[in-house]
XYZ file of C-alpha atoms in Angstrom:
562
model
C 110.698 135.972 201.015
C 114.665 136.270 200.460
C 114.524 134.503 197.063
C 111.185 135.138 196.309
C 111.071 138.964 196.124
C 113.989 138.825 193.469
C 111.616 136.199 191.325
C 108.617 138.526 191.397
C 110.774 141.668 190.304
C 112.113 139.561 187.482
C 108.969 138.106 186.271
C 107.170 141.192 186.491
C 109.686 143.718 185.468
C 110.049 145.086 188.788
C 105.836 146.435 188.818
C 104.262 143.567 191.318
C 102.176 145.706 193.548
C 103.293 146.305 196.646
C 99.396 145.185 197.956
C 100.179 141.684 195.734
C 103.256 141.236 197.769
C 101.687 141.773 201.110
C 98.911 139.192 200.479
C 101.626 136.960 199.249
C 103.887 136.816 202.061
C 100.855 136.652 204.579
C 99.396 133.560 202.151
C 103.198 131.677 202.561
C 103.440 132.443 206.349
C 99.833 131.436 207.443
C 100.022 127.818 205.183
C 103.719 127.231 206.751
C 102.213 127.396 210.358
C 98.885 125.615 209.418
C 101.389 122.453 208.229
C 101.821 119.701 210.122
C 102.761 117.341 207.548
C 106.346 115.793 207.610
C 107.470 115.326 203.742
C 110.320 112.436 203.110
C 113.484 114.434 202.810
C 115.132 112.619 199.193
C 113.809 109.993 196.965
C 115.633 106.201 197.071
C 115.225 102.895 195.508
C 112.061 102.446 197.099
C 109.982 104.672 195.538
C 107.724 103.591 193.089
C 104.807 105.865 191.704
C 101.182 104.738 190.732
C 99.697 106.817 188.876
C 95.889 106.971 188.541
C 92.457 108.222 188.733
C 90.233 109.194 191.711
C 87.300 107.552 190.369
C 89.270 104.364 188.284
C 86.805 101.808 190.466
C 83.697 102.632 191.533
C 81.075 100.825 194.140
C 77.465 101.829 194.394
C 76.488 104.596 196.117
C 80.354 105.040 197.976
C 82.596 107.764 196.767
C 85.499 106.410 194.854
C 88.485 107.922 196.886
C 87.317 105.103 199.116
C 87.102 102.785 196.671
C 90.487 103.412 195.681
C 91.531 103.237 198.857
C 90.866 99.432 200.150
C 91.848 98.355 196.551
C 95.131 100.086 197.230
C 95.350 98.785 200.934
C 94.653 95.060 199.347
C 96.593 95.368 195.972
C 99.216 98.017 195.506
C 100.468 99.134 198.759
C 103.281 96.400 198.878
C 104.055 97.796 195.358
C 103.737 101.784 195.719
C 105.015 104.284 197.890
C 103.511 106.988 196.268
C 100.034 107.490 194.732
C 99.738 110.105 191.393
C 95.884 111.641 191.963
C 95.276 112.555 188.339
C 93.043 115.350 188.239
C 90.092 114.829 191.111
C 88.602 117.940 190.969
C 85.221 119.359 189.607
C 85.975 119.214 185.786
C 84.169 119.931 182.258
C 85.952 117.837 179.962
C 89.566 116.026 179.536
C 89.028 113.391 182.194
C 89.738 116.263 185.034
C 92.138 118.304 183.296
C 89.252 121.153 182.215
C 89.199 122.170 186.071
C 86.162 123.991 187.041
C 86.792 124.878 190.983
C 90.698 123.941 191.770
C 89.893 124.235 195.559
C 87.233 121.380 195.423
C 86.814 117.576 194.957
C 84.834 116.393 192.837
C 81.498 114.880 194.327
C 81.951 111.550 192.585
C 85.382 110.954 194.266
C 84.094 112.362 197.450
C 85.657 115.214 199.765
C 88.928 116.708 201.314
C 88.713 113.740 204.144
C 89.171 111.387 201.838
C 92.137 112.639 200.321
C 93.215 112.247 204.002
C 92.330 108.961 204.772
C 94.634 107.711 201.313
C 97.372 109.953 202.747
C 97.321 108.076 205.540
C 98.467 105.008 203.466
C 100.662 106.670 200.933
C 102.612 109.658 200.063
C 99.953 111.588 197.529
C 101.430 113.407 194.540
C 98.738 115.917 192.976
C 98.259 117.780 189.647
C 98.321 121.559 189.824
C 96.558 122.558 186.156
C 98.359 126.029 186.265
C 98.321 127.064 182.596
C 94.733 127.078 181.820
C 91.269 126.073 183.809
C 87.216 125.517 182.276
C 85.702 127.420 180.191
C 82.645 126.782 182.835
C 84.556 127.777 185.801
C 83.676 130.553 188.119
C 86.652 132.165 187.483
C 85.582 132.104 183.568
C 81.971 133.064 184.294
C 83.225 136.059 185.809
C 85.614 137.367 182.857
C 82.076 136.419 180.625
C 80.060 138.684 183.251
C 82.871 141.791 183.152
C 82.914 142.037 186.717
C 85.041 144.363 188.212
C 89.034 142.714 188.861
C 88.291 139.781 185.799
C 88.737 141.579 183.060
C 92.525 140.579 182.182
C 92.121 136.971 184.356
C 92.094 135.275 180.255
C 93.914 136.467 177.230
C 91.821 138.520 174.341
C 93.768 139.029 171.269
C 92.165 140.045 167.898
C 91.379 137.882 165.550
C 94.301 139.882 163.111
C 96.696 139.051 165.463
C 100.139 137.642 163.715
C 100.333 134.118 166.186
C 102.058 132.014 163.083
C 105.127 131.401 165.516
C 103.188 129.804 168.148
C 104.225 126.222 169.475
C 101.275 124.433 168.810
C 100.522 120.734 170.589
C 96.642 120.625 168.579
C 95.220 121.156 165.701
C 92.458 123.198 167.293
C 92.166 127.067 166.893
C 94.803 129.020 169.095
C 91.993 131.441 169.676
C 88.345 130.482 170.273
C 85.053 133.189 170.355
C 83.093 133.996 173.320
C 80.468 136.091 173.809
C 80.811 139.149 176.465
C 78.354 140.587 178.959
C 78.089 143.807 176.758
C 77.431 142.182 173.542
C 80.764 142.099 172.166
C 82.757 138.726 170.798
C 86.355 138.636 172.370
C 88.688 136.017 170.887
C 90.134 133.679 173.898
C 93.870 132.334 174.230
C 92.962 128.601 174.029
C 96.224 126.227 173.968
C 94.198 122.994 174.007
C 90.576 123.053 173.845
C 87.659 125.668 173.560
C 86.816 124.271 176.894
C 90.365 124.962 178.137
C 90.518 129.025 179.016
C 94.595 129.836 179.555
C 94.962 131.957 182.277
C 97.302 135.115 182.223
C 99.837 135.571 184.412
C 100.933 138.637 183.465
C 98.106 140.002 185.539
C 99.649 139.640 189.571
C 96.442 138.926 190.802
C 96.020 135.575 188.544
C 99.567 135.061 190.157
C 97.830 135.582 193.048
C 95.019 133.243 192.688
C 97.035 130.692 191.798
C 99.465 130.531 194.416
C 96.900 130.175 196.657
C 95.830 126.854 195.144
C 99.352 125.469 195.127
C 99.282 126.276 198.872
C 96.308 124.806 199.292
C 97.305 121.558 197.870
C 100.761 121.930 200.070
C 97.999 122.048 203.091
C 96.165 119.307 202.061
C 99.169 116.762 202.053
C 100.981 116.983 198.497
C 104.451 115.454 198.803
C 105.214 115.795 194.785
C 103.458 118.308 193.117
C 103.004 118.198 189.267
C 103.163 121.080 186.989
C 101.007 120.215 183.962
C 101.196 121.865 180.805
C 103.602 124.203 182.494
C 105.884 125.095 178.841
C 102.928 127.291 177.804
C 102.109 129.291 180.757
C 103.969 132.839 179.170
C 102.604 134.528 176.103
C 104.726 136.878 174.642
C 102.970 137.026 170.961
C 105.656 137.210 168.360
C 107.332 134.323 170.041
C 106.641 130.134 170.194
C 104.839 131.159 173.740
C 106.449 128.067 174.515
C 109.673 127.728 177.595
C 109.787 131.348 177.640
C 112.122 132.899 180.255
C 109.014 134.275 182.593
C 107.669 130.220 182.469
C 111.069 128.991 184.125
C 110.504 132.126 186.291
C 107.194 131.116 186.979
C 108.430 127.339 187.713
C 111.290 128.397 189.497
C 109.052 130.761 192.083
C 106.513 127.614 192.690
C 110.075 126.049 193.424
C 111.058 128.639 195.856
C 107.481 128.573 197.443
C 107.109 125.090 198.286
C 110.639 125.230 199.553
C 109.580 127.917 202.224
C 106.415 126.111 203.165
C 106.786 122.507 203.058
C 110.827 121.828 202.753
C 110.997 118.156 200.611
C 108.061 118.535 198.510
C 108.859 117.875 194.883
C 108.072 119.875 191.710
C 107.759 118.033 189.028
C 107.174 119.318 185.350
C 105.423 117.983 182.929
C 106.658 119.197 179.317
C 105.950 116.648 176.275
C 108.822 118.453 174.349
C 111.827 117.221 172.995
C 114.921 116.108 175.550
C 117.217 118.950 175.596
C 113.987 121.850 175.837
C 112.413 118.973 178.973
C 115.735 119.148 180.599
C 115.861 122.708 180.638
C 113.178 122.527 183.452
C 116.050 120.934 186.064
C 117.176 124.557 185.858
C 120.645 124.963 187.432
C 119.692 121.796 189.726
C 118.839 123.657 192.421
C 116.431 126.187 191.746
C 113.599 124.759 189.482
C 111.827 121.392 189.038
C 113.598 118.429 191.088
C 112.323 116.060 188.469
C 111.078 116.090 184.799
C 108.966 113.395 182.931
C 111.444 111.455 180.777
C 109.206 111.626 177.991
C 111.880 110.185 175.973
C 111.957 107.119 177.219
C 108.469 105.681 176.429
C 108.678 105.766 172.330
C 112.906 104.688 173.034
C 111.811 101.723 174.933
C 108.966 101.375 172.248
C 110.568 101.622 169.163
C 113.916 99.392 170.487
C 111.231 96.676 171.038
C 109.723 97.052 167.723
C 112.446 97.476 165.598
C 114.358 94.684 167.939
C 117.314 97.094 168.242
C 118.840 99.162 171.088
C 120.809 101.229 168.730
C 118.556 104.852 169.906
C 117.990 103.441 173.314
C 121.745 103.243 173.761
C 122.974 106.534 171.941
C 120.232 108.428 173.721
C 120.994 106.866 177.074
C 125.113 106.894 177.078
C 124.248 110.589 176.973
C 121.913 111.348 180.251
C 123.576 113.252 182.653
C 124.015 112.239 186.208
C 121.784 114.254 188.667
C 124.256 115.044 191.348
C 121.701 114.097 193.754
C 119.941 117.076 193.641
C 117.598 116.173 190.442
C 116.311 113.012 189.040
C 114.037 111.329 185.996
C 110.305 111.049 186.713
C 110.718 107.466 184.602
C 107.932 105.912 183.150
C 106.368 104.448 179.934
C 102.209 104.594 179.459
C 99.960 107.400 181.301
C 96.593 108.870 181.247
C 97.935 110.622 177.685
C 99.082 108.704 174.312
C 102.977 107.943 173.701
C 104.215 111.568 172.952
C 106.330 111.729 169.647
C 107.992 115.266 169.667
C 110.670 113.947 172.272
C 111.642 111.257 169.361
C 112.813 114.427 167.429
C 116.507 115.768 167.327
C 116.868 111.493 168.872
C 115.405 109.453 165.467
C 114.993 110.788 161.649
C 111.199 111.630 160.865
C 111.094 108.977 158.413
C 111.994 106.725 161.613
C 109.149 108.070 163.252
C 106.767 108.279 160.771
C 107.595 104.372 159.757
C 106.414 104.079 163.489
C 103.400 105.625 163.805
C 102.280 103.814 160.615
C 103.134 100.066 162.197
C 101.131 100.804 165.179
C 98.059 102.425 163.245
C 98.150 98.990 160.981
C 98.077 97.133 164.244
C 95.012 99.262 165.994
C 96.393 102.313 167.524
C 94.727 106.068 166.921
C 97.091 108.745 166.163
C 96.629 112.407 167.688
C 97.978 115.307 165.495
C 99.667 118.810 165.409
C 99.883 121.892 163.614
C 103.253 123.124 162.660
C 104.103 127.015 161.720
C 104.246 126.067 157.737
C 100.446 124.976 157.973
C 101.167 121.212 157.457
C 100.453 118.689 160.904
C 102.693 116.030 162.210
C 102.001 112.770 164.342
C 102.201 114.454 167.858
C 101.297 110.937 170.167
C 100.129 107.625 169.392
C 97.125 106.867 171.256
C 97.421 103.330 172.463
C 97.490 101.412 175.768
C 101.725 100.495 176.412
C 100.512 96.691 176.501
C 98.929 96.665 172.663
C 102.034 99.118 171.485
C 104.234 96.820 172.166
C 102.244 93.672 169.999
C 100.550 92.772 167.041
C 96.733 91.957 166.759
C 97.577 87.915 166.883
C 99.931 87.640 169.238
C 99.033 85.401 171.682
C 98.952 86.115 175.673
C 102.590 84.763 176.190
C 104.343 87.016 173.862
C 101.757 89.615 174.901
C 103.585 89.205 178.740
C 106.743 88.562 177.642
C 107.198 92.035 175.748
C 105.212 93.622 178.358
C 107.836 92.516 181.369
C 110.931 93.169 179.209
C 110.070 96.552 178.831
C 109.228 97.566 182.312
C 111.973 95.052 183.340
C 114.173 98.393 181.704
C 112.303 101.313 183.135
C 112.643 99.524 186.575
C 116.396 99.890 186.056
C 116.736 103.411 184.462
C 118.165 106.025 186.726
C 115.309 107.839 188.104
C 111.871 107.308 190.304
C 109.733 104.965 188.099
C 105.741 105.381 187.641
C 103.485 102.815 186.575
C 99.974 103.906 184.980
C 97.172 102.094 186.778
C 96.227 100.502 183.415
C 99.188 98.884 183.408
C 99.535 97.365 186.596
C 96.392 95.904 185.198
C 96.993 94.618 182.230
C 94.576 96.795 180.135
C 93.927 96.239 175.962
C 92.639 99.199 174.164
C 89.269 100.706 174.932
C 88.326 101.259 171.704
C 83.982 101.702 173.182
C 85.533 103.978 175.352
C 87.234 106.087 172.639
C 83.709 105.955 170.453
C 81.662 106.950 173.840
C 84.049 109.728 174.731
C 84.489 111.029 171.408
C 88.431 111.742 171.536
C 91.519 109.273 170.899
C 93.176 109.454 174.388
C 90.319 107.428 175.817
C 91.780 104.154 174.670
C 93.599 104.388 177.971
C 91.280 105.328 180.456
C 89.104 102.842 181.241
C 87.246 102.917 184.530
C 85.969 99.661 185.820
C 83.609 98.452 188.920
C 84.790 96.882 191.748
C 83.638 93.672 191.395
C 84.371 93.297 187.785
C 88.128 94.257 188.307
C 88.696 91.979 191.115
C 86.956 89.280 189.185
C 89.463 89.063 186.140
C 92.411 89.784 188.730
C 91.327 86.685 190.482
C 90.857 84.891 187.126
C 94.332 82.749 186.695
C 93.440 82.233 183.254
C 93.696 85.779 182.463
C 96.132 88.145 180.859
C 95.216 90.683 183.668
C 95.891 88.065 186.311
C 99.572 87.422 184.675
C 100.203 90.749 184.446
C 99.354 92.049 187.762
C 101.672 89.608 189.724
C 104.714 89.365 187.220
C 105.136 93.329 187.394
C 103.735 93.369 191.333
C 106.727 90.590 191.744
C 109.136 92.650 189.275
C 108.511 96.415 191.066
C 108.702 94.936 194.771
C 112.580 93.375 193.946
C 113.495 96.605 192.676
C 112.935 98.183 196.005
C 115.293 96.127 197.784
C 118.060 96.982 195.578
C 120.696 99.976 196.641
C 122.397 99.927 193.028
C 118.300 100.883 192.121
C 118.564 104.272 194.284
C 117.589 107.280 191.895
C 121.200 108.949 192.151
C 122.813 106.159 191.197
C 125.389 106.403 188.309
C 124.304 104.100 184.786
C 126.648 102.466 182.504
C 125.707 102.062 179.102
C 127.725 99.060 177.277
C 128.846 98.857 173.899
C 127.639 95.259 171.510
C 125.033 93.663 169.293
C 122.647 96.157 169.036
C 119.648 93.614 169.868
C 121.182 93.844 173.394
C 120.502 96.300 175.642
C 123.748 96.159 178.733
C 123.848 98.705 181.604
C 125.494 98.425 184.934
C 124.057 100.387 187.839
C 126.114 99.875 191.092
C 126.214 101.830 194.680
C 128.889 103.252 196.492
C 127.681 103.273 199.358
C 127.098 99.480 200.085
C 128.970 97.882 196.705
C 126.284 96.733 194.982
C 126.938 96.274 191.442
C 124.086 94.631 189.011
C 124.428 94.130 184.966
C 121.228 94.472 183.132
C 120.698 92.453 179.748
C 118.234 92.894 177.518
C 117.431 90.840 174.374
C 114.866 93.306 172.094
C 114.962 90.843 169.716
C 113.028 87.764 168.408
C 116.286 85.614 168.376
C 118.671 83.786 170.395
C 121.976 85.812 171.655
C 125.187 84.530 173.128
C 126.491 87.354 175.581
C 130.000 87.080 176.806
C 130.174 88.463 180.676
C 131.923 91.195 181.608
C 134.720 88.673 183.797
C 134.753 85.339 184.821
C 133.300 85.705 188.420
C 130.042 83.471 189.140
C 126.934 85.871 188.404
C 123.300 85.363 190.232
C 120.185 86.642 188.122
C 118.289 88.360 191.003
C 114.993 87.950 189.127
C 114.849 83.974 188.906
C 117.987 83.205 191.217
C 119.317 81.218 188.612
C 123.815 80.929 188.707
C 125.748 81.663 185.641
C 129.372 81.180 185.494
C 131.335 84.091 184.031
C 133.709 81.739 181.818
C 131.279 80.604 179.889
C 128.958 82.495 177.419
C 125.581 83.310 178.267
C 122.478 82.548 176.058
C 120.113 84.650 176.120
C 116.043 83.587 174.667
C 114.504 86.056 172.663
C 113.086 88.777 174.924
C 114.356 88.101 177.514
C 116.190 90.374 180.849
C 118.715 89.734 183.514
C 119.342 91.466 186.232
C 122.758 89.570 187.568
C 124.685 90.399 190.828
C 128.292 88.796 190.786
């Protein structure tokens, strides 16, 4: 408790009850002797991260975990190290992220054993929902009943209350109605959804509460743990309520907990925010999150593509930091959520942005908004799946696959562990029945498919889905088995045309130097190497002599070892 007792005195200005503490340290002490789970001690080259849904294929009567299971054991294992369970617990609404019992699985997906049996495959990276739970949650119903020890579980505030400076991600009400035990209507702290009840912190025993689930999951075989939502988890009203000092606090005790517990499991936050406030979650490298989403990078990679210039791309990525070893880049480009737009700000002008969000919309995407503190909204994410970002209506399959590849041809090379959303992997278009059956724009993306219909177009030649599946299987697997690939690694952006996007990424431990190209655009490019030595593109073995100047075909990628 040496660096935990200082967190708690800071967070809660030195008044965490002494009885809080007690049941604290006794929680910590009984999950670290209960573990007998062995977490990988630093990231390398070869982790790659699926990330997907408990319940994304489903077989009559057979829980899905299982499901999930073979398909990984017969389709992804040779790809993925790691496995992202979005949400698989008892949930409300969201697609999990309304969580009703945190300690649970959900009786579609099946049970505890078998989260086991996938962690027997892979390394399992879970989502801990810390900054707000179901409105039909236990937890909730007791706040509703007034039973004794609820009562400050959820924040009230009047309705009068002056909340204009609040960071709002929605255009939904900050505070949301609900009827009490005694009669009385209390106004509810609601971040994202009537159905999603923030929980208070300032109260030790919500602290408490949730501590225990984070152990819980650290018991039940998380190796990376995800943080989501974690930016709003302090309210201080009067302020944005957004990366206040007691949320870093907050992040930086989970830090300090899994440390003591399970020593190599990594926190990971998840903050759709602009780059320098997502950053701010790496703390001093040491003593907060060991990774961060790059949220940047999808709309970078999305908008070089579109516009056919790496002019952002390259400003924005000359200026990453190196990690030191000690923190990396959760890399990736499509997830269960739309393409997030505030970490374009402070990066690309509004009208850049806005021009954007317009193209896509023309071309089929939905478009998710926010409130801002002068009343008007702003594009917040462009709901879309990566594949139909990145191309028009017409485009045919080939230039459908050839965009596709080139961009996750770059995140495969970025600095950082990349992820790849299941619906990728897979090839998916939009959903738009899904978005009219859900009811809500971020369903374009989360299609859920049976067994037999999955494996059906993934045996299908023919198809886009078949294409996809082995180009980027084929694409993710090389990566692994190059050193100059590992995480820590140093990047070098180069300076030319901006259609070209040039970065070296070498190793100093074994010498392995490799020189990505990139052509974003729709045209031919002559690229003059670097020197004159004899280069070998590692993704088609093809040999390229140095003297001479390379051509390179519209969209295309290199990676070249000399």
């Amino acid at each position: 408790m040496d660096n935990i007792t200082p967190l708690l005195d800071k967070i809660y200005d030195g008044t965490f009850p002494l009885v809080c503490r007690e049941k604290l340290a006794d929680a910590i002490l009984r999950t670290r002797n209960e573990l007998n789970h062995q977490r990988k001690a630093h990231w390398d080259e070869k982790d790659v991260v699926l990330i997907t849904y408990a319940d994304q294929f489903r077989e009559a009567d057979t829980p899905t975990l299982r499901t999930l299971s073979r398909f990984y054991q017969q389709h992804l294992q040779s790809s993925f190290t790691l496995v992202h369970l979005l949400p698989f617990f008892p949930y409300s609404s969201d697609d999990g992220f309304s969580v009703i019992d945190y300690h649970q699985v959900n009786g579609i997906c099946g049970d505890w054993s078998d989260i086991a049996e996938l962690h027997g495959q892979t390394r399992l990276m879970f989502d801990f929902v810390c900054n707000h739970m179901s409105a039909h949650s236990g937890w909730f119903r007791h706040f509703l009943a007034q039973d004794p020890g609820w009562d400050d579980f959820f924040i009230s505030m009047p309705p009068s209350t002056d909340l204009s400076a609040v960071t709002r991600p929605r255009t939904s009400p900050l505070l949301t109605p609900f009827q009490m035990a005694d009669g009385q209507t209390r106004f509810i702290w609601t971040t994202f959804s009537a159905d999603q009840i923030d929980l208070n912190f300032a109260n030790p025993e919500v602290l408490l509460s949730m501590v225990n689930v984070l152990l819980d999951y650290l018991a039940k075989g998380a190796d990376y743990v995800r943080l989501d939502a974690v930016g709003y988890m302090w309210k201080t009203p009067g302020t944005s309520c957004i990366h206040l000092e007691k949320t870093h606090l907050l992040v930086k005790l989970f830090r300090a907990i899994a440390n003591a517990v399970a020593p190599g499991t990594v926190i990971i936050t998840e903050t759709n925010v602009p780059h320098k406030d997502n950053i701010s979650y790496l703390g001093n490298g040491q003593d907060e999150a060991q990774m961060v989403y790059q949220f940047s990078l999808p709309p970078l990679v999305l908008h070089a593509i579109h516009n056919g210039s790496a002019r952002a791309l390259k400003q924005w990525a000359a200026s990453l930091d190196g990690s030191g070893g000690t923190t990396t880049w959760f890399n990736f480009l499509a997830s269960h959520d739309g393409i997030g737009l505030n970490p374009l700000r402070g990066i690309l002008p509004e009208t850049e942005i806005v021009s954007l969000v317009r193209d896509l919309a023309m071309e089929g995407a939905l478009v998710s908004y926010k409130n801002n503190p002068d009343g008007s909204t702003s594009p917040y994410e462009i709901n879309v799946t990566y594949m139909d970002a990145l191309n028009k209506k017409d485009d045919d399959d080939s230039t459908r696959l050839q965009r596709f590849m080139l961009a996750h041809a770059l995140l495969l090379a970025f600095p950082g562990v990349p992820a790849l959303y299941i619906q990728s992997i897979l090839g998916s278009r939009n959903d738009m029945d899904g978005v009219k059956a859900a009811g809500h724009n971020r369903a374009i993306n989360r299609q859920k498919y049976s067994l037999s219909q999955i494996e059906a177009e993934l045996s299908d030649t023919h198809s886009l889905r078949y294409r996809v599946y082995h180009a980027l299987a084929s694409l993710v697997q090389l990566r692994t088995r190059q050193t100059a690939f590992h995480p820590d690694n140093p990047m070098q952006v180069l300076e030319g045309d901006n259609a070209l996007f040039v970065m070296y990424r070498w190793s100093e431990k074994d010498h392995q130097t490799l020189l990505c190209i990139y052509n974003l655009s729709n045209r031919e490019i002559a690229y003059t190497l670097p020197d004159a030595r004899r280069y070998r593109d590692i993704i088609t073995d093809r040999i390229f002599d140095g003297e001479k100047p390379l051509t390179l075909t519209p969209l295309s990628y290199m990676w070249l070892k000399s």
